[in-house]
mmCIF file of C-alpha atoms in Angstrom:
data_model
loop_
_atom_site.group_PDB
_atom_site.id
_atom_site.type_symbol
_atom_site.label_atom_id
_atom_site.label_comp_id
_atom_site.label_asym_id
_atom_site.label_seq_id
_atom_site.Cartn_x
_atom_site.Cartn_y
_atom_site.Cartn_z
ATOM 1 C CA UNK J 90 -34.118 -53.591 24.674
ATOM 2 C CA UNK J 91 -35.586 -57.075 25.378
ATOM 3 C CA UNK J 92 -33.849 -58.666 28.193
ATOM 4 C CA UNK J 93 -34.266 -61.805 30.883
ATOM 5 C CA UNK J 94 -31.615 -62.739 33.649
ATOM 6 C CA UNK J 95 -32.114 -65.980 35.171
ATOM 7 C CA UNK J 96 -29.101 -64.844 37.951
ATOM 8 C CA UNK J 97 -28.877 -69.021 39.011
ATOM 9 C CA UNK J 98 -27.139 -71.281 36.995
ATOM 10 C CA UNK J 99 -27.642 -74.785 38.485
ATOM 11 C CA UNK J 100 -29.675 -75.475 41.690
ATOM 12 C CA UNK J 101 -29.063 -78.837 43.441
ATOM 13 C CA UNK J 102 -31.633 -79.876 46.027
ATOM 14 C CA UNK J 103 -32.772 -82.818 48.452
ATOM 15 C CA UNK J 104 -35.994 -84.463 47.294
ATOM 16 C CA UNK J 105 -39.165 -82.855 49.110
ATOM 17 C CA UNK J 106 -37.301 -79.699 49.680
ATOM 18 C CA UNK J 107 -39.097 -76.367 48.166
ATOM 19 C CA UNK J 108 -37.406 -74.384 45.414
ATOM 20 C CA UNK J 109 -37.443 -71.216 43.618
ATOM 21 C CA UNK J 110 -36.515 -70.069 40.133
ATOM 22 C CA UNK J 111 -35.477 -66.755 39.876
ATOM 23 C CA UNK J 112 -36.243 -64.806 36.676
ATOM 24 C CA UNK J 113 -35.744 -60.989 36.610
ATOM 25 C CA UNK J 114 -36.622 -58.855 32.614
ATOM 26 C CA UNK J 115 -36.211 -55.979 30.895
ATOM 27 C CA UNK J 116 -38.671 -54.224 28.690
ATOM 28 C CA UNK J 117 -39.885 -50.624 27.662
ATOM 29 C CA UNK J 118 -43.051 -52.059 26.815
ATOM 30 C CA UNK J 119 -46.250 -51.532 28.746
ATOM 31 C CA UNK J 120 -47.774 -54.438 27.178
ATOM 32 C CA UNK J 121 -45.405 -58.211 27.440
ATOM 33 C CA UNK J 122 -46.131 -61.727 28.044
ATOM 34 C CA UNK J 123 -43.631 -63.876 30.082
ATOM 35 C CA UNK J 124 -43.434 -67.639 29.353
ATOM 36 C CA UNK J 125 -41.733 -70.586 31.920
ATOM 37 C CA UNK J 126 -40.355 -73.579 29.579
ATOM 38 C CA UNK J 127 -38.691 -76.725 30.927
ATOM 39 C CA UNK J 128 -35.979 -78.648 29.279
ATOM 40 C CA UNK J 129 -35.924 -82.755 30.538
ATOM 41 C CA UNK J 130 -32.787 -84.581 29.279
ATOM 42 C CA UNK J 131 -34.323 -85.624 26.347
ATOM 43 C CA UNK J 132 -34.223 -82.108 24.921
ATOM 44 C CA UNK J 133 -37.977 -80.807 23.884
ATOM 45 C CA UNK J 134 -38.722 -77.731 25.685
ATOM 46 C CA UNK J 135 -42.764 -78.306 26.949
ATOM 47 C CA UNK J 136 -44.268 -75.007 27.872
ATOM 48 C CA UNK J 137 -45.375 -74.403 31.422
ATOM 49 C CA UNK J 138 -47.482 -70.944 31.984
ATOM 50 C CA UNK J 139 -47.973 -67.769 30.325
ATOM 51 C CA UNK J 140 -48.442 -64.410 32.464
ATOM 52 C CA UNK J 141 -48.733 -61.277 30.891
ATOM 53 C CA UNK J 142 -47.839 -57.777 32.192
ATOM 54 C CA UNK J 143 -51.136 -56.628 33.024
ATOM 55 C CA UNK J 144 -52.180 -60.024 35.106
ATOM 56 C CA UNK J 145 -50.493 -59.824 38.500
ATOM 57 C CA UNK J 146 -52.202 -62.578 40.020
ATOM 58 C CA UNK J 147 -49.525 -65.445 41.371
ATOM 59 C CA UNK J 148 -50.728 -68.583 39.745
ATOM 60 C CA UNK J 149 -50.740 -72.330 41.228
ATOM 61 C CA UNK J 150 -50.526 -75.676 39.343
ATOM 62 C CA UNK J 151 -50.440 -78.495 41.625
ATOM 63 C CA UNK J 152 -46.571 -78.315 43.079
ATOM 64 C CA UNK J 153 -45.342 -75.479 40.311
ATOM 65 C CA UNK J 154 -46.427 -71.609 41.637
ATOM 66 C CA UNK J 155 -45.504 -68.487 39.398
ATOM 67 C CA UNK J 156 -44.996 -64.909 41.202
ATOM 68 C CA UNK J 157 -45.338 -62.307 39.303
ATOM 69 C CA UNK J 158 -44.066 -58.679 40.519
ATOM 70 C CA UNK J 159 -44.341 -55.944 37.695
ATOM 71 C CA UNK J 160 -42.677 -53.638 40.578
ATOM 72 C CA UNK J 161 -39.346 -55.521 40.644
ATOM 73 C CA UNK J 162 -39.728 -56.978 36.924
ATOM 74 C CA UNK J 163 -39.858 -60.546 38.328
ATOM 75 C CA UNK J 164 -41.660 -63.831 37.774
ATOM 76 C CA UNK J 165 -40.200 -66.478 40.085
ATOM 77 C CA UNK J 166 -41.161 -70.150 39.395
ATOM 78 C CA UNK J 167 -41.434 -72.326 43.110
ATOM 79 C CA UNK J 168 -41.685 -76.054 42.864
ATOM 80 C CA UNK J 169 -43.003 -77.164 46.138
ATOM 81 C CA UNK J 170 -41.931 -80.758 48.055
ATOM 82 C CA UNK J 171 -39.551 -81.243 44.710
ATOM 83 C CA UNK J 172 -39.246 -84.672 42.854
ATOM 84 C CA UNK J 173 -36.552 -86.301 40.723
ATOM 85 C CA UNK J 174 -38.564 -85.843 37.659
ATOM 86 C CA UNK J 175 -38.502 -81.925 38.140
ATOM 87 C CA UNK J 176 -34.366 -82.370 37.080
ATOM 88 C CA UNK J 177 -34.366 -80.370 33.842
ATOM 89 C CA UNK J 178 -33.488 -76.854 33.082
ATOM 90 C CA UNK J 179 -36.158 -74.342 33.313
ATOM 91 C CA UNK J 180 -35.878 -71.207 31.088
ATOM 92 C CA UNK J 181 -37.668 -68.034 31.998
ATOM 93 C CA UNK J 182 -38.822 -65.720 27.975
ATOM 94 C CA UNK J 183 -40.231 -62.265 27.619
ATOM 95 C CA UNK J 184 -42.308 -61.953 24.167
ATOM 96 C CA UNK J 185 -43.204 -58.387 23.597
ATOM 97 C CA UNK J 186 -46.644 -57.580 22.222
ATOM 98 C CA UNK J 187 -45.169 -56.579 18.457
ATOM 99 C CA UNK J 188 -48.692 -58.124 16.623
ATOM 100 C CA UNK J 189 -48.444 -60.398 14.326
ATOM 101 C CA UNK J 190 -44.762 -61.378 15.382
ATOM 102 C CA UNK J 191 -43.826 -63.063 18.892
ATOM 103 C CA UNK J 192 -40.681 -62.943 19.329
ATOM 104 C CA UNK J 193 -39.626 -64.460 21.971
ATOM 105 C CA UNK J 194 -36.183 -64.005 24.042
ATOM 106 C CA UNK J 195 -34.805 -66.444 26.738
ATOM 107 C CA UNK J 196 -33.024 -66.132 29.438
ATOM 108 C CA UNK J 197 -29.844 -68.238 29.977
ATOM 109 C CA UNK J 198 -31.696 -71.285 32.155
ATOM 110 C CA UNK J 199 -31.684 -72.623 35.496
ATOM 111 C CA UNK J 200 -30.316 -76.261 35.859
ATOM 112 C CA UNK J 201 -32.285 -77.692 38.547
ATOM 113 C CA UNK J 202 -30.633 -81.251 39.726
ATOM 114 C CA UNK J 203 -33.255 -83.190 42.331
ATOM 115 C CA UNK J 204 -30.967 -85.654 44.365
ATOM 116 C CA UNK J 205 -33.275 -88.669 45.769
ATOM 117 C CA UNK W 1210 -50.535 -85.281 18.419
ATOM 118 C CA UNK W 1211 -49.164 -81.610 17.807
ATOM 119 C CA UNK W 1212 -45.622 -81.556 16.398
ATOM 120 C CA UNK W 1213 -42.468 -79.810 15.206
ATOM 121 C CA UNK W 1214 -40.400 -82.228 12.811
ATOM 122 C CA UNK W 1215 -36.761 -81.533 12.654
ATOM 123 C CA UNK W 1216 -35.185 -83.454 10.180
ATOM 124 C CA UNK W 1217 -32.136 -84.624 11.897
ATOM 125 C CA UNK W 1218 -31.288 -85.047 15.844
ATOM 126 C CA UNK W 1219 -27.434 -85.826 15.144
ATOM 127 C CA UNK W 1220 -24.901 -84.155 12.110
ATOM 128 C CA UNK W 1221 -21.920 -84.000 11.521
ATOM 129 C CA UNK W 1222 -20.437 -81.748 8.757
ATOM 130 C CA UNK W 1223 -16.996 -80.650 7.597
ATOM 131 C CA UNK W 1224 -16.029 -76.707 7.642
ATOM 132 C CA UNK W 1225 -16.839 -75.076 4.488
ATOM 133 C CA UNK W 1226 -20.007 -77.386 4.061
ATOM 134 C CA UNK W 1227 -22.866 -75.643 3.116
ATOM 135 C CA UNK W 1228 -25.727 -77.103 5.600
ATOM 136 C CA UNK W 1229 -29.310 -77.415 5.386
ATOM 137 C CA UNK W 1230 -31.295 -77.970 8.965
ATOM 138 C CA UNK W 1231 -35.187 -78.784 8.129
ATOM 139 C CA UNK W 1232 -38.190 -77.671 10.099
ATOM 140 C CA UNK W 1233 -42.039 -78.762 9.637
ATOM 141 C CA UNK W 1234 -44.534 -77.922 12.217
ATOM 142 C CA UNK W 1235 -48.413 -79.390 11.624
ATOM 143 C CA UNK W 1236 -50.672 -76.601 13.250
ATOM 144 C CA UNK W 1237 -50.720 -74.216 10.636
ATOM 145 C CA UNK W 1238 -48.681 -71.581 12.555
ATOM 146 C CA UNK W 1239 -48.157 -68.256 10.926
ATOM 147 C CA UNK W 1240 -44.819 -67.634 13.027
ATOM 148 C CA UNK W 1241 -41.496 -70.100 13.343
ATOM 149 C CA UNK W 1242 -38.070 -69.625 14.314
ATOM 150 C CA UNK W 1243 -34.592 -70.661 14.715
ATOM 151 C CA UNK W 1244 -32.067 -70.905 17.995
ATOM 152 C CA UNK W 1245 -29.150 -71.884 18.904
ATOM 153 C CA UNK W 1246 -28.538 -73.147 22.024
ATOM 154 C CA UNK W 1247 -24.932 -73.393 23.798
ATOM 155 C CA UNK W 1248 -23.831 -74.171 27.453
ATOM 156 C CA UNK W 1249 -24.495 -70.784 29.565
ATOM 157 C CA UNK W 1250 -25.553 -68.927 27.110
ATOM 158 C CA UNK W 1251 -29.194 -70.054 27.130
ATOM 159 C CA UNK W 1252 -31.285 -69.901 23.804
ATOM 160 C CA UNK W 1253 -30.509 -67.367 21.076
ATOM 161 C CA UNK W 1254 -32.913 -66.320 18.363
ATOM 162 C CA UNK W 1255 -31.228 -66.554 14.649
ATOM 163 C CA UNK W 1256 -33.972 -65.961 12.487
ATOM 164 C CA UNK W 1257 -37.465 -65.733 12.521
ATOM 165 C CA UNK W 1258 -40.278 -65.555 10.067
ATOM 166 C CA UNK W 1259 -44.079 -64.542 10.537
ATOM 167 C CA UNK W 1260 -45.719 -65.852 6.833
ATOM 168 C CA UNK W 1261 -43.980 -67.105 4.116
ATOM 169 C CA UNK W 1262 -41.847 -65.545 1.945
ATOM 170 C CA UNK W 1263 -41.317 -63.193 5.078
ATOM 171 C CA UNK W 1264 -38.311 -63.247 7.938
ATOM 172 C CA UNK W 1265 -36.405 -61.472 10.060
ATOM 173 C CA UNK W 1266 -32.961 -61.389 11.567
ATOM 174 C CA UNK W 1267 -32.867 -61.991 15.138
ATOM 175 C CA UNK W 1268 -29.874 -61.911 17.144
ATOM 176 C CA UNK W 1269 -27.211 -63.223 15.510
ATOM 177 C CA UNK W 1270 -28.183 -63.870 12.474
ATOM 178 C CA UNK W 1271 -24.349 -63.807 10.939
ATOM 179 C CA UNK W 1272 -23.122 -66.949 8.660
ATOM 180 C CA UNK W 1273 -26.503 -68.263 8.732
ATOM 181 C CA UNK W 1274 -29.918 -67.232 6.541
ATOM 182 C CA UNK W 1275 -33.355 -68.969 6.168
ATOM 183 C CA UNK W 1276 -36.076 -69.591 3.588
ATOM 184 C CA UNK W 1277 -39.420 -70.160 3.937
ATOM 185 C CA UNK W 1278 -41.255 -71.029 0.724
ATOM 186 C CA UNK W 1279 -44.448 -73.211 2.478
ATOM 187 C CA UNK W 1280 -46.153 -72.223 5.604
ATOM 188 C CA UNK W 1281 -45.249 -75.368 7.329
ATOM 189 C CA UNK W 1282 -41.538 -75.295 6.657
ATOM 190 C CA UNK W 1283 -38.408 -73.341 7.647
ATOM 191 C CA UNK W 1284 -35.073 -74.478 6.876
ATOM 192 C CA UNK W 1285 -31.653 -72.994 8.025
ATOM 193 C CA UNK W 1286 -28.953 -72.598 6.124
ATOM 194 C CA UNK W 1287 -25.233 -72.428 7.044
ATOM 195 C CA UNK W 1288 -23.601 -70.739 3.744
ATOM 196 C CA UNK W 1289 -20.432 -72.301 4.792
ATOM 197 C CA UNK W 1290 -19.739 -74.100 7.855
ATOM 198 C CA UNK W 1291 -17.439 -73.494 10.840
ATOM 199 C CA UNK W 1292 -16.311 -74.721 13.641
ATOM 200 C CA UNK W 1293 -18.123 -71.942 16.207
ATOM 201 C CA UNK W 1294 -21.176 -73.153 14.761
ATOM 202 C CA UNK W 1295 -21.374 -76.100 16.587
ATOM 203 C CA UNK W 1296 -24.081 -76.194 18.664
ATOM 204 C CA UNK W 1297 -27.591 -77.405 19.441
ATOM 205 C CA UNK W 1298 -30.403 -76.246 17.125
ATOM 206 C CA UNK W 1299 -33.893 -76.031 18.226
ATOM 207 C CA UNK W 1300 -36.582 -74.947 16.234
ATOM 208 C CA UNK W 1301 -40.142 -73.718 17.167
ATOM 209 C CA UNK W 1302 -43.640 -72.466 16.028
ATOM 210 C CA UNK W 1303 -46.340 -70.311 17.139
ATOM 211 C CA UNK W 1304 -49.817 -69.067 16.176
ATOM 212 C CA UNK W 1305 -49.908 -65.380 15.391
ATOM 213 C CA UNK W 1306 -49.701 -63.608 18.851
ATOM 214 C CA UNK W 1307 -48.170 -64.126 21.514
ATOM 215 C CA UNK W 1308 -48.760 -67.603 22.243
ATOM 216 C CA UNK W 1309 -46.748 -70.569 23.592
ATOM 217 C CA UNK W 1310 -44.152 -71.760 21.563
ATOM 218 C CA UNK W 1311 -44.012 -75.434 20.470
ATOM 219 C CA UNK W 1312 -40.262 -76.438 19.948
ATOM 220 C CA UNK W 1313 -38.486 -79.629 17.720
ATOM 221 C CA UNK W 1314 -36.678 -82.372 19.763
ATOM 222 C CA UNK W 1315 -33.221 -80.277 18.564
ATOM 223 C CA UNK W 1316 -30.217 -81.147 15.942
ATOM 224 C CA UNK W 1317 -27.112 -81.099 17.372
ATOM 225 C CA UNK W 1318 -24.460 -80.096 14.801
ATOM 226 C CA UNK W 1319 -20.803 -80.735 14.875
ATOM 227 C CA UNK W 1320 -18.570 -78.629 12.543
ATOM 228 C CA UNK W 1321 -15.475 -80.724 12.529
#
């Protein structure tokens, strides 16, 4: 069965310091997509990056990083030099490759809190 | 402007109601779906439904069910209201495939 552990349930850090986001799945597929979503105050979850299982490559995006290890089922999220504005909770999916359908299955979240 | 519409960001309903929670997205996605989200316990699939006419339970799917009669819109449906369903309700759309999921602002229900 479908599963995703996010093991950290609120982070509090210094502005400018680095952080990671751990996020650790289950799957018996071969083929899966993993998703990074962030929740702001105001509620809307706003998609961040999609990686899936046969793309191994760690991605950048200006201060966000993704690494992805298929050989510890892990796809940690680092925001580097961290701002107020990255306060929000960050939720970690697995979406198994079922065709048509995409379901999609979260993990429990990471409150991040970015003290100035 | 992409968007997911959900009709209401506040309600407040008495148990044994029976409650309607309204959905429209605007990009023509085949699939949409229903969570519930509570403190710890992250976000929980309900129902989902890949065309219309067409769903599936997800995981916990019990005291709640769904229609979809138009592609654009997917309602939930609390047969009769309780307390324990009080909770935040976010609803979401994607193209067939799996594709980032584009989510509504949330309802937060109270059961009183």
């Amino acid at each position: 069965a479908q599963k995703v552990t996010q093991a950290q349930t609120e982070i509090s850090v210094v502005e400018k310091e680095d952080v990671t986001l751990d996020c650790v799945y289950e799957t018996r597929d071969t083929t899966y997509y993993l998703f990074w979503y962030k929740q702001p105050p105001s509620g809307e979850l706003v998609f961040l990056i999609r990686r899936n299982s046969f793309d191994e490559q760690n991605e950048i995006s200006g201060r966000y990083s993704w690494n992805f290890q298929k050989s510890t089922s892990s796809f940690n999220f680092t925001i580097t030099a961290s701002q107020v504005v990255d306060s929000a909770v960050y939720f970690c999916a697995l979406s198994e490759y079922g065709g048509a359908t995409n379901k999609l299955i979260f993990g429990t979240g990471t409150l991040l809190a970015v003290q100035p | 402007d992409v968007k997911v519409t959900q009709s209401s960001r506040y309600l407040v309903k008495r148990t044994g109601e029976k409650v309607f929670l309204e959905c429209v997205q605007d990009m023509d996605h085949e699939n949409m779906f229903w969570y519930r989200q509570d403190p710890g316990l992250g976000l929980r699939l309900i129902y989902f439904s890949y065309d219309v006419k067409m769903k599936e339970k997800g995981d916990i799917p019990e005291g709640y069910s769904v229609s979809r009669e138009k592609k654009e819109r997917f309602s939930l449906i609390l047969e009769s209201a309780s307390t324990n369903q009080t909770s935040m309700y976010l609803c979401a759309s994607t193209k067939q495939g799996p594709t980032e999921a584009f989510f509504g602002q949330g309802t937060r229900l109270t059961v009183v």
